[in-house]
Coordinates of C-alpha atoms in Angstrom, one line a residue:
X22 CA 44.0 -36.3 10.0
X23 CA 44.1 -36.0 13.8
X24 CA 41.4 -37.4 16.1
X25 CA 39.8 -39.0 13.0
X26 CA 43.0 -40.9 12.0
X27 CA 42.0 -43.9 14.2
X28 CA 39.1 -45.8 12.7
X29 CA 35.6 -45.3 14.1
X30 CA 35.7 -41.5 14.7
X31 CA 34.1 -38.6 13.0
X32 CA 34.5 -34.9 13.8
X33 CA 33.5 -31.4 12.8
X34 CA 34.5 -27.9 13.7
X35 CA 32.3 -24.9 12.9
X36 CA 31.7 -21.2 13.6
X37 CA 28.6 -21.3 15.9
X38 CA 28.7 -17.6 16.6
X39 CA 30.2 -17.8 20.1
X40 CA 33.3 -15.8 19.2
X41 CA 32.8 -12.2 18.2
X42 CA 35.5 -12.7 15.6
X43 CA 33.4 -15.2 13.6
X44 CA 36.2 -17.8 13.8
X45 CA 35.6 -21.5 14.4
X46 CA 34.4 -22.0 17.9
X47 CA 32.6 -25.3 18.4
X48 CA 34.0 -28.9 17.9
X49 CA 32.1 -32.2 18.0
X50 CA 33.9 -35.5 18.1
X51 CA 31.9 -38.7 17.8
X52 CA 32.8 -42.3 18.5
X53 CA 31.1 -44.6 15.9
X54 CA 33.0 -47.7 16.8
X55 CA 31.7 -50.9 18.4
X56 CA 33.2 -49.8 21.7
X57 CA 32.6 -46.5 23.6
X58 CA 35.3 -47.0 26.3
X59 CA 36.8 -43.8 27.7
X60 CA 38.9 -42.2 30.4
X61 CA 39.6 -38.6 31.4
X62 CA 41.6 -36.6 33.8
X63 CA 40.6 -33.1 35.0
X64 CA 42.1 -30.0 36.5
X65 CA 42.8 -30.3 40.3
X66 CA 41.8 -26.6 40.7
X67 CA 39.1 -26.5 43.4
X68 CA 37.4 -23.8 41.3
X69 CA 36.0 -25.9 38.5
X70 CA 33.9 -24.8 35.5
X71 CA 30.5 -26.2 34.8
X72 CA 31.7 -28.5 32.0
X73 CA 34.2 -30.1 34.3
X74 CA 31.5 -30.7 36.9
X75 CA 29.3 -32.3 34.2
X76 CA 32.1 -34.4 32.6
X77 CA 33.3 -35.7 35.9
X78 CA 29.9 -37.4 36.3
X79 CA 29.7 -38.6 32.7
X80 CA 33.1 -40.4 32.9
X81 CA 32.3 -42.4 36.0
X82 CA 31.0 -45.4 34.1
X83 CA 33.8 -45.2 31.5
X84 CA 31.4 -44.9 28.6
X85 CA 31.5 -41.9 26.2
X86 CA 29.8 -41.6 22.8
X87 CA 30.8 -38.0 22.0
X88 CA 32.5 -34.9 23.2
X89 CA 31.5 -31.3 22.5
X90 CA 34.1 -28.5 22.9
X91 CA 33.6 -24.8 22.6
X92 CA 36.0 -21.9 22.6
X93 CA 35.0 -18.3 23.2
X94 CA 33.7 -18.8 26.8
X95 CA 34.7 -20.8 29.8
X96 CA 31.2 -21.2 31.3
X97 CA 32.9 -20.9 34.7
X98 CA 31.4 -19.0 37.7
X99 CA 28.2 -18.5 35.7
X100 CA 25.8 -20.0 38.3
X101 CA 23.1 -22.6 37.9
X102 CA 22.2 -21.1 34.5
X103 CA 25.7 -21.9 33.3
X104 CA 25.3 -25.5 34.4
X105 CA 22.0 -25.7 32.5
X106 CA 23.8 -24.5 29.4
X107 CA 26.3 -27.4 29.7
X108 CA 23.4 -29.8 30.2
X109 CA 21.5 -28.4 27.3
X110 CA 24.7 -28.8 25.1
X111 CA 24.9 -32.4 26.0
X112 CA 21.2 -33.0 25.4
X113 CA 21.5 -31.4 21.9
X114 CA 24.4 -33.7 21.0
X115 CA 22.5 -36.7 22.3
X116 CA 19.4 -35.8 20.3
X117 CA 21.3 -35.3 17.1
X118 CA 23.4 -38.5 17.5
X119 CA 20.8 -40.8 19.0
X120 CA 22.8 -41.4 22.2
X121 CA 22.3 -40.7 25.9
X122 CA 23.1 -37.2 27.2
X123 CA 24.9 -39.0 30.1
X124 CA 27.4 -40.3 27.6
X125 CA 28.4 -36.9 26.2
X126 CA 31.3 -35.0 27.6
X127 CA 31.4 -31.2 27.4
X128 CA 34.4 -28.9 27.4
X129 CA 34.6 -25.1 27.3
X130 CA 37.5 -22.6 27.1
X131 CA 37.7 -18.9 27.2
X132 CA 37.0 -16.0 29.5
X133 CA 35.7 -16.9 33.1
X134 CA 32.5 -15.2 34.1
X135 CA 30.8 -14.7 30.7
X136 CA 27.5 -16.4 30.3
X137 CA 27.2 -18.5 27.2
X138 CA 24.1 -18.5 25.1
X139 CA 22.4 -21.9 25.4
X140 CA 20.5 -21.5 22.1
X141 CA 23.6 -20.6 20.2
X142 CA 25.4 -23.7 21.6
X143 CA 22.4 -25.9 20.9
X144 CA 22.1 -24.7 17.3
X145 CA 25.9 -25.0 16.9
X146 CA 25.9 -28.6 18.1
X147 CA 23.1 -29.5 15.6
X148 CA 25.0 -27.8 12.8
X149 CA 28.2 -29.6 13.7
X150 CA 26.4 -33.0 13.8
X151 CA 25.2 -32.4 10.3
X152 CA 28.8 -31.8 9.1
X153 CA 30.5 -34.8 10.8
X154 CA 33.1 -36.6 8.7
X155 CA 36.3 -38.5 8.9
X156 CA 38.0 -35.4 7.5
X157 CA 36.8 -33.1 10.3
X158 CA 39.7 -33.5 12.6
X159 CA 41.6 -30.4 11.4
X160 CA 38.6 -28.2 11.8
X161 CA 37.9 -29.5 15.3
X162 CA 41.5 -28.7 16.3
X163 CA 41.0 -25.1 15.0
X164 CA 37.6 -24.7 16.7
X165 CA 39.1 -25.1 20.2
X166 CA 41.8 -22.5 19.8
X167 CA 41.7 -19.3 21.9
X168 CA 45.0 -17.4 22.1
X169 CA 46.7 -20.3 20.3
X170 CA 48.4 -19.2 17.0
X171 CA 48.2 -22.7 15.5
X172 CA 46.3 -26.0 16.0
X173 CA 48.0 -28.8 17.9
X174 CA 47.6 -32.3 16.4
X175 CA 49.3 -35.7 16.6
X176 CA 49.0 -39.2 15.2
X177 CA 50.9 -42.2 16.5
X178 CA 51.0 -45.5 14.6
X179 CA 50.7 -48.7 16.4
X180 CA 50.7 -52.3 15.2
X181 CA 47.3 -52.4 13.4
X182 CA 46.0 -49.5 15.5
X183 CA 46.5 -45.8 16.0
X184 CA 46.3 -43.0 18.5
X185 CA 45.3 -39.5 17.3
X186 CA 44.9 -36.3 19.2
X187 CA 44.2 -32.5 19.3
X188 CA 45.0 -29.9 21.9
X189 CA 44.6 -26.3 22.8
X190 CA 46.5 -24.2 25.2
X191 CA 48.9 -21.2 25.0
X192 CA 48.6 -19.8 28.6
X193 CA 47.5 -20.9 32.1
X194 CA 49.6 -24.0 31.6
X195 CA 50.4 -25.4 35.0
X196 CA 50.2 -28.9 36.4
X197 CA 47.2 -30.5 38.0
X198 CA 46.5 -33.8 36.2
X199 CA 45.5 -31.9 33.1
X200 CA 46.4 -28.4 32.1
X201 CA 44.6 -27.7 28.8
X202 CA 41.9 -29.2 26.6
X203 CA 43.1 -32.4 24.9
X204 CA 41.2 -35.1 23.1
X205 CA 42.9 -38.4 22.3
X206 CA 41.3 -41.1 20.2
X207 CA 42.3 -44.7 19.5
X208 CA 40.8 -47.6 17.5
X209 CA 42.5 -50.1 19.8
X210 CA 40.1 -52.4 21.6
X211 CA 40.6 -51.8 25.3
X212 CA 38.4 -51.3 28.3
X213 CA 38.1 -48.1 30.2
X214 CA 40.2 -49.3 33.1
X215 CA 43.2 -49.8 30.8
X216 CA 42.6 -46.5 29.1
X217 CA 42.6 -44.8 32.5
X218 CA 45.8 -46.3 33.6
X219 CA 47.5 -45.5 30.3
X220 CA 46.2 -41.9 30.4
X221 CA 47.3 -41.2 34.0
X222 CA 50.7 -42.6 33.4
X223 CA 51.1 -40.5 30.3
X224 CA 49.9 -37.2 31.8
X225 CA 52.1 -37.7 34.8
X226 CA 55.3 -37.4 32.8
X227 CA 54.1 -35.0 30.0
X228 CA 51.3 -32.5 30.7
X229 CA 52.0 -32.5 34.4
X230 CA 55.5 -31.4 33.7
X231 CA 54.6 -28.5 31.5
X232 CA 54.6 -25.3 33.6
X233 CA 54.5 -22.3 31.3
X234 CA 53.4 -19.7 33.7
X235 CA 52.4 -21.3 37.0
X236 CA 48.7 -20.6 36.5
X237 CA 46.3 -23.4 36.8
X238 CA 43.0 -23.2 34.8
X239 CA 39.5 -24.0 35.9
X240 CA 38.5 -25.8 32.7
X241 CA 41.3 -28.2 31.8
X242 CA 40.6 -31.8 30.7
X243 CA 42.4 -34.6 28.9
X244 CA 40.1 -37.2 27.4
X245 CA 41.0 -40.6 25.8
X246 CA 38.3 -42.3 23.7
X247 CA 38.6 -45.9 22.3
X248 CA 36.4 -47.1 19.4
X249 CA 37.7 -50.7 19.2
X250 CA 37.2 -50.4 15.4
X251 CA 40.6 -51.9 14.6
X252 CA 39.6 -55.1 16.4
X253 CA 43.2 -55.2 17.8
X254 CA 43.9 -55.6 21.5
X255 CA 47.4 -54.1 21.7
X256 CA 50.2 -55.0 24.0
X257 CA 49.7 -52.9 27.2
X258 CA 53.3 -51.6 27.3
X259 CA 53.2 -50.6 23.6
X260 CA 49.8 -48.9 24.0
X261 CA 50.9 -46.9 27.1
X262 CA 54.1 -45.9 25.2
X263 CA 52.0 -44.7 22.3
X264 CA 49.7 -42.6 24.5
X265 CA 52.7 -41.1 26.3
X266 CA 54.3 -40.3 22.9
X267 CA 51.1 -38.6 21.8
X268 CA 50.8 -36.6 25.0
X269 CA 54.5 -35.6 24.9
X270 CA 54.2 -34.3 21.3
X271 CA 51.1 -32.2 22.2
X272 CA 52.8 -30.9 25.4
X273 CA 55.8 -29.8 23.4
X274 CA 53.5 -28.1 20.8
X275 CA 51.7 -26.3 23.7
X276 CA 55.1 -25.2 25.1
X277 CA 56.2 -23.9 21.7
X278 CA 53.0 -21.8 21.3
X279 CA 53.0 -20.3 24.8
X280 CA 51.8 -16.7 24.9
X281 CA 54.5 -14.3 23.9
X282 CA 57.4 -16.7 24.6
X283 CA 60.7 -16.3 22.9
X284 CA 62.5 -19.2 24.6
X285 CA 61.3 -22.8 25.1
X286 CA 63.1 -23.9 28.2
X287 CA 63.7 -27.5 29.3
X288 CA 64.9 -27.7 32.9
X289 CA 66.5 -31.1 33.4
X290 CA 67.2 -32.1 37.0
X291 CA 69.6 -35.0 37.7
X292 CA 70.9 -36.5 40.9
X293 CA 67.9 -36.0 43.1
X294 CA 67.0 -38.4 45.9
X295 CA 63.5 -39.1 44.4
X296 CA 61.7 -38.3 41.2
X297 CA 59.3 -36.1 43.2
X298 CA 62.3 -34.1 44.5
X299 CA 63.6 -33.6 40.9
X300 CA 60.2 -32.4 39.9
X301 CA 60.0 -30.0 42.8
X302 CA 63.4 -28.5 42.0
X303 CA 62.7 -28.2 38.3
X304 CA 59.3 -26.6 39.0
X305 CA 60.8 -24.0 41.4
X306 CA 63.0 -22.8 38.6
X307 CA 60.2 -22.9 36.0
X308 CA 58.1 -20.6 38.2
X309 CA 60.8 -18.1 39.1
X310 CA 60.1 -14.9 37.4
X311 CA 63.6 -13.5 37.9
X312 CA 65.0 -16.6 36.1
X313 CA 62.4 -16.4 33.3
X314 CA 63.1 -12.7 32.8
X315 CA 66.8 -13.3 32.6
X316 CA 66.4 -15.9 29.9
X317 CA 64.2 -13.5 27.9
X318 CA 67.2 -11.1 28.1
X319 CA 69.6 -13.9 27.0
X320 CA 71.3 -13.7 30.4
X321 CA 72.6 -17.0 31.8
X322 CA 72.1 -15.9 35.3
X323 CA 72.7 -19.1 37.2
X324 CA 72.5 -17.4 40.5
X325 CA 68.8 -17.1 40.0
X326 CA 68.7 -20.9 39.5
X327 CA 70.4 -21.6 42.8
X328 CA 68.2 -19.1 44.6
X329 CA 65.1 -20.8 43.2
X330 CA 66.1 -24.4 44.1
X331 CA 67.1 -23.2 47.6
X332 CA 63.4 -22.6 48.4
X333 CA 62.5 -26.3 47.9
X334 CA 62.3 -29.1 50.5
X335 CA 64.3 -31.5 48.3
X336 CA 67.4 -32.8 50.1
X337 CA 70.7 -31.6 48.5
X338 CA 73.7 -29.5 49.4
X339 CA 73.5 -26.1 47.5
X340 CA 77.3 -25.9 47.6
X341 CA 77.6 -29.1 45.6
X342 CA 75.2 -28.2 42.8
X343 CA 76.3 -27.8 39.2
X344 CA 74.3 -25.7 36.6
X345 CA 74.8 -25.8 32.9
X346 CA 73.0 -23.8 30.2
X347 CA 72.9 -24.9 26.6
X348 CA 75.8 -27.2 27.2
X349 CA 78.1 -24.8 29.1
X350 CA 78.7 -25.4 32.8
X351 CA 78.4 -22.0 34.4
X352 CA 78.3 -23.1 38.0
X353 CA 80.3 -25.9 39.6
X354 CA 80.0 -26.9 43.2
X355 CA 78.2 -23.7 44.1
X356 CA 80.7 -21.4 42.5
X357 CA 81.4 -19.8 39.1
X358 CA 82.7 -22.0 36.4
X359 CA 82.6 -21.0 32.7
X360 CA 82.1 -17.2 32.0
X361 CA 78.5 -16.2 31.2
X362 CA 79.5 -14.9 27.8
X363 CA 80.4 -18.5 26.8
X364 CA 76.6 -19.3 26.8
X365 CA 74.6 -18.7 23.6
X366 CA 71.0 -18.1 24.5
X367 CA 70.0 -16.7 21.2
X368 CA 68.3 -19.9 20.0
X369 CA 64.7 -20.4 21.0
X370 CA 65.5 -23.9 22.4
X371 CA 67.1 -23.5 25.9
X372 CA 68.4 -26.4 28.0
X373 CA 69.1 -25.9 31.7
X374 CA 70.8 -28.8 33.5
X375 CA 70.8 -28.9 37.2
X376 CA 73.0 -31.6 38.8
X377 CA 72.2 -32.0 42.5
X378 CA 74.6 -34.8 43.3
X379 CA 72.3 -36.1 46.0
X380 CA 70.9 -39.3 44.4
X381 CA 70.0 -41.1 41.2
X382 CA 66.5 -39.7 40.3
X383 CA 65.8 -37.2 37.5
X384 CA 63.0 -35.3 35.8
X385 CA 62.5 -32.6 33.2
X386 CA 60.1 -29.6 33.5
X387 CA 59.1 -27.6 30.4
X388 CA 58.6 -23.9 30.6
X389 CA 59.0 -20.6 28.8
X390 CA 60.6 -17.2 29.4
X391 CA 58.7 -14.2 30.7
X392 CA 58.3 -11.5 28.0
X393 CA 56.7 -8.1 27.3
X394 CA 54.4 -9.9 24.9
X395 CA 53.1 -12.2 27.6
X396 CA 52.2 -9.3 29.8
X397 CA 50.5 -7.5 26.9
X398 CA 48.6 -10.6 25.9
X399 CA 47.2 -11.1 29.4
X400 CA 46.5 -7.4 30.1
X401 CA 43.3 -7.8 28.0
X402 CA 41.5 -10.8 26.6
X403 CA 39.1 -10.9 23.7
X404 CA 37.6 -14.1 22.1

């Protein structure tokens, strides 16, 4: 089980007919607990899809009874008609569940600019509502997939309570509060304010540090729902740690399924003046196509690392920097160290350590290499 592992939740995933392939394409997750507290974070892209515009209003009071998610169409830049489709989707869920439409979040993912069929979505929501069960988490995880090759799920056990989750994302992973579709659930008894604090703390050090290709989506949202069904009010520190662990697991699963990737790269930056500086340095390398292409070719080209970090505003002396790849220090104090052939980049897991020697702060950015398959995948898109 995934989002239905915590008590008080039901879910369903169905083939509503949105995708031409006939695959599962609509998920419905419902909170049946005594509480309907919720929190969400959204893409910071100024170009926001209709479901984001809707959900940003829904979450304002911190109360959410259900969330509808569809794949096969982003419902972005589809005009007033597209917003009406989102509204109609929420109304359908509200009618089927006996809740207020203003308490229903809506998420969409897929191609930008394609108009979704409101009737298909409405009928899909009604069909999903009829199939809700405590075993529906796996189908809901599959229903939100686009170019993903596998569903992403997680369950974290607390002391008498749980956190469960699903995620989708295999491309357009770049930071901006939230960078994919994620639904987290918990049966802990907590108000929306505490959920919001835990979620923002978790996304800051997990999803916001996943930078697969530097492309920020228009539709991305991370949601945390609490049913209160366990009756347990958890320790705040323990709860935040559990939410962070869940987000980290999902972020790593997203990284591992990135479009066409052959290397999962962790760029660890140490010795920065501030954490923000460490993030800036790590991200500059993660977004450097020359570096990413070199890793694809199993070439430990540390010169591309130094060139990338030299474009940042972080304070450090480039001629004091050390760079290691998979445990081999290839650059010391801005000059060659171990020979490149000493580095084994054949494994998928790749660790790059950048030591700035400027301070005590650190951060790790997750990314992937740049491959032929990534280019092929993004030269055409079909749902």
